[in-house]
Tab-separated table of C-alpha atoms in Angstrom:
chain	number	residue	atom	x	y	z
A	246	MET	CA	217.326	161.188	92.196
A	247	LYS	CA	217.235	157.437	91.935
A	248	GLN	CA	219.764	155.196	93.641
A	249	PHE	CA	222.363	153.202	91.720
A	250	LYS	CA	221.333	149.594	91.309
A	251	PHE	CA	223.732	147.016	89.883
A	252	SER	CA	221.725	144.575	87.784
A	253	MET	CA	223.956	141.635	88.712
A	254	GLN	CA	224.130	142.404	92.442
A	255	LYS	CA	222.470	139.108	93.407
A	256	ILE	CA	225.030	137.180	91.367
A	257	LEU	CA	227.851	139.124	93.015
A	258	GLU	CA	226.413	138.364	96.452
A	259	TYR	CA	226.084	134.700	95.479
A	260	LYS	CA	229.728	134.601	94.372
A	261	THR	CA	230.795	136.224	97.635
A	262	ASP	CA	228.838	133.682	99.696
A	263	LEU	CA	230.140	130.835	97.562
A	264	GLU	CA	233.712	132.019	98.038
A	265	GLU	CA	233.283	132.173	101.815
A	266	ASN	CA	231.734	128.684	101.904
A	267	GLU	CA	234.539	127.248	99.788
A	268	LYS	CA	237.118	128.847	102.105
A	269	VAL	CA	235.447	127.155	105.077
A	270	ILE	CA	235.625	123.831	103.222
A	271	LEU	CA	239.322	124.475	102.525
A	272	GLU	CA	239.949	125.121	106.225
A	273	GLN	CA	238.256	121.809	107.068
A	274	MET	CA	240.413	120.080	104.444
A	275	HIS	CA	243.530	121.564	106.013
A	276	LEU	CA	242.446	120.310	109.432
A	277	LEU	CA	241.894	116.817	108.032
A	278	TYR	CA	245.279	116.983	106.324
A	279	GLU	CA	246.974	117.965	109.588
A	280	GLU	CA	245.200	115.092	111.346
A	281	LEU	CA	246.379	112.640	108.672
A	282	CYS	CA	249.950	113.911	109.013
A	283	SER	CA	249.779	113.566	112.779
A	284	GLU	CA	248.519	109.987	112.460
A	285	LEU	CA	251.349	109.227	110.024
A	286	LYS	CA	253.874	110.624	112.459
A	287	ASP	CA	252.408	108.441	115.224
A	288	LEU	CA	252.621	105.364	113.001
A	289	GLN	CA	256.219	106.166	112.081
A	290	ASN	CA	257.125	106.629	115.743
A	291	GLU	CA	255.489	103.321	116.592
A	292	TYR	CA	257.451	101.712	113.735
A	293	LYS	CA	260.757	103.055	115.092
A	294	ILE	CA	259.936	101.804	118.576
A	295	LEU	CA	259.059	98.351	117.249
A	296	GLN	CA	262.246	98.221	115.198
A	297	LEU	CA	264.270	98.960	118.324
A	298	LYS	CA	262.269	96.377	120.243
A	299	ASN	CA	262.851	93.835	117.467
A	300	ASN	CA	266.594	94.491	117.514
A	301	GLN	CA	266.666	94.132	121.290
A	302	ILE	CA	264.673	90.886	121.210
A	303	CYS	CA	266.999	89.447	118.579
A	304	LYS	CA	270.052	90.379	120.698
A	305	ASP	CA	268.563	89.000	123.905
A	306	GLY	CA	267.374	85.859	122.238
A	307	ALA	CA	263.717	85.139	121.689
A	308	THR	CA	261.635	82.314	120.384
A	309	ILE	CA	260.941	82.105	116.685
A	310	CYS	CA	257.266	82.577	117.402
A	311	GLU	CA	257.864	85.869	119.240
A	312	VAL	CA	260.089	87.169	116.451
A	313	LYS	CA	257.563	86.080	113.798
A	314	VAL	CA	254.679	87.816	115.603
A	315	LEU	CA	256.704	91.005	115.969
A	316	LYS	CA	257.853	90.908	112.319
A	317	ASP	CA	254.250	90.386	111.162
A	318	TYR	CA	253.125	93.337	113.273
A	319	ILE	CA	255.935	95.489	111.867
A	320	SER	CA	254.956	94.434	108.344
A	321	ASP	CA	251.324	95.326	109.053
A	322	LEU	CA	252.445	98.661	110.457
A	323	MET	CA	254.441	99.371	107.291
A	324	ASP	CA	251.323	98.653	105.231
A	325	ARG	CA	249.334	101.059	107.403
A	326	ILE	CA	252.050	103.700	106.946
A	327	GLY	CA	251.825	103.232	103.171
A	328	LEU	CA	248.032	103.601	103.247
A	329	GLN	CA	248.332	106.691	105.404
A	330	GLN	CA	250.796	108.213	102.942
A	331	GLU	CA	248.352	107.528	100.101
A	332	LYS	CA	245.579	109.243	102.080
A	333	ILE	CA	247.851	112.250	102.576
A	334	ILE	CA	248.646	112.424	98.857
A	335	LYS	CA	244.919	112.288	98.045
A	336	ALA	CA	244.195	114.980	100.630
A	337	GLU	CA	246.894	117.200	99.111
A	338	ALA	CA	245.355	116.739	95.659
A	339	GLU	CA	241.903	117.620	97.025
A	340	ILE	CA	243.306	120.717	98.724
A	341	ASP	CA	244.919	121.784	95.442
A	342	LYS	CA	241.593	121.316	93.628
A	343	GLN	CA	239.806	123.350	96.296
A	344	ILE	CA	242.370	126.141	96.040
A	345	ALA	CA	241.917	126.217	92.257
A	346	LYS	CA	238.148	126.365	92.756
A	347	ILE	CA	238.469	129.295	95.172
A	348	ILE	CA	240.807	131.108	92.780
A	349	LYS	CA	238.291	130.704	89.937
A	350	ILE	CA	235.447	132.008	92.113
A	351	SER	CA	237.612	134.935	93.264
A	352	GLN	CA	238.472	135.810	89.685
A	353	ASP	CA	234.806	135.720	88.674
A	354	LYS	CA	233.919	137.868	91.669
A	355	THR	CA	236.681	140.371	90.893
A	356	VAL	CA	235.476	140.707	87.294
A	357	MET	CA	231.948	141.388	88.553
A	358	GLU	CA	233.192	143.935	91.095
A	359	LYS	CA	235.147	145.753	88.397
A	360	LEU	CA	232.068	145.731	86.183
A	361	LYS	CA	230.012	147.110	89.055
A	362	ASN	CA	232.573	149.860	89.659
A	363	LYS	CA	232.577	150.721	85.954
A	364	TYR	CA	228.766	150.960	85.865
A	365	GLN	CA	228.748	152.906	89.109
A	366	GLY	CA	231.287	155.375	87.683
A	367	ALA	CA	229.183	155.818	84.556
A	368	TYR	CA	226.111	156.303	86.741
A	369	ARG	CA	227.877	158.990	88.787
A	370	GLU	CA	228.941	160.798	85.625
A	371	GLN	CA	225.373	160.684	84.328
A	372	GLN	CA	224.069	161.982	87.665
A	373	LYS	CA	226.655	164.759	87.619
A	374	LYS	CA	225.587	165.802	84.099
A	375	GLU	CA	221.911	165.731	85.059
A	376	THR	CA	222.631	167.838	88.142
A	377	GLU	CA	224.601	170.361	86.075
A	378	LEU	CA	221.772	170.578	83.525
A	379	PHE	CA	219.258	171.043	86.324
A	380	ILE	CA	221.341	173.843	87.838
A	381	ASP	CA	221.798	175.482	84.420
A	382	ASP	CA	218.060	175.302	83.746
A	383	PHE	CA	217.315	176.675	87.197
A	384	VAL	CA	219.744	179.574	86.740
A	385	ASN	CA	218.386	180.306	83.247
A	386	ASN	CA	214.804	180.242	84.491
A	387	THR	CA	215.695	182.456	87.439
A	388	ASN	CA	217.463	184.931	85.144
A	389	HIS	CA	214.577	184.775	82.683
A	390	LEU	CA	212.113	185.569	85.486
A	391	LYS	CA	214.260	188.519	86.649
A	392	PHE	CA	214.394	190.010	83.173
A	393	SER	CA	210.694	189.396	82.547
A	394	SER	CA	209.670	191.352	85.592
C-alpha cells in the first residue's frame, strides 16, 4: 500500500521554519528592548545624581559658570532621556508588529495542519475500506476454491 503524502507538505514545512525564524527575531527584539530600558534607567539614575549634585553646589555656593555648565549637562541629559524613551516606544511598536506577524503565521500553519489531518483521516478511511475489500475478496476466492474442489 502506498504511503500518505500531503500535497502541501513543503508549504507546511516552510511555514514552520518561518515561524521559528520569526520567533528568533522576536527574541532578539526583546533583548534590544531590555537593553534600551537598561540604558534609560542608567540615564535616569545619572539625572538624579546630577540633580542632587546641582542642589548641593547651589547650597555650597558655586560660580555662575559651574552652575551653567552643570545645568547645560542636565538639559542635555534630559534630551537624551527623551530620545531613549522614543526609542523604547518604537521598539515596543516593532515588537507588537512582530508578535502579530508570528500570530498570522501560526494561524496559517494551524489551518494547514488541520487540513493535513483531515486528508490523512480520509486517507486512512480509504485504506481501511480497501483492506476490507481485499480481505472480503480473499475470503470469497478462498471459499470459491474450496467449493470448486
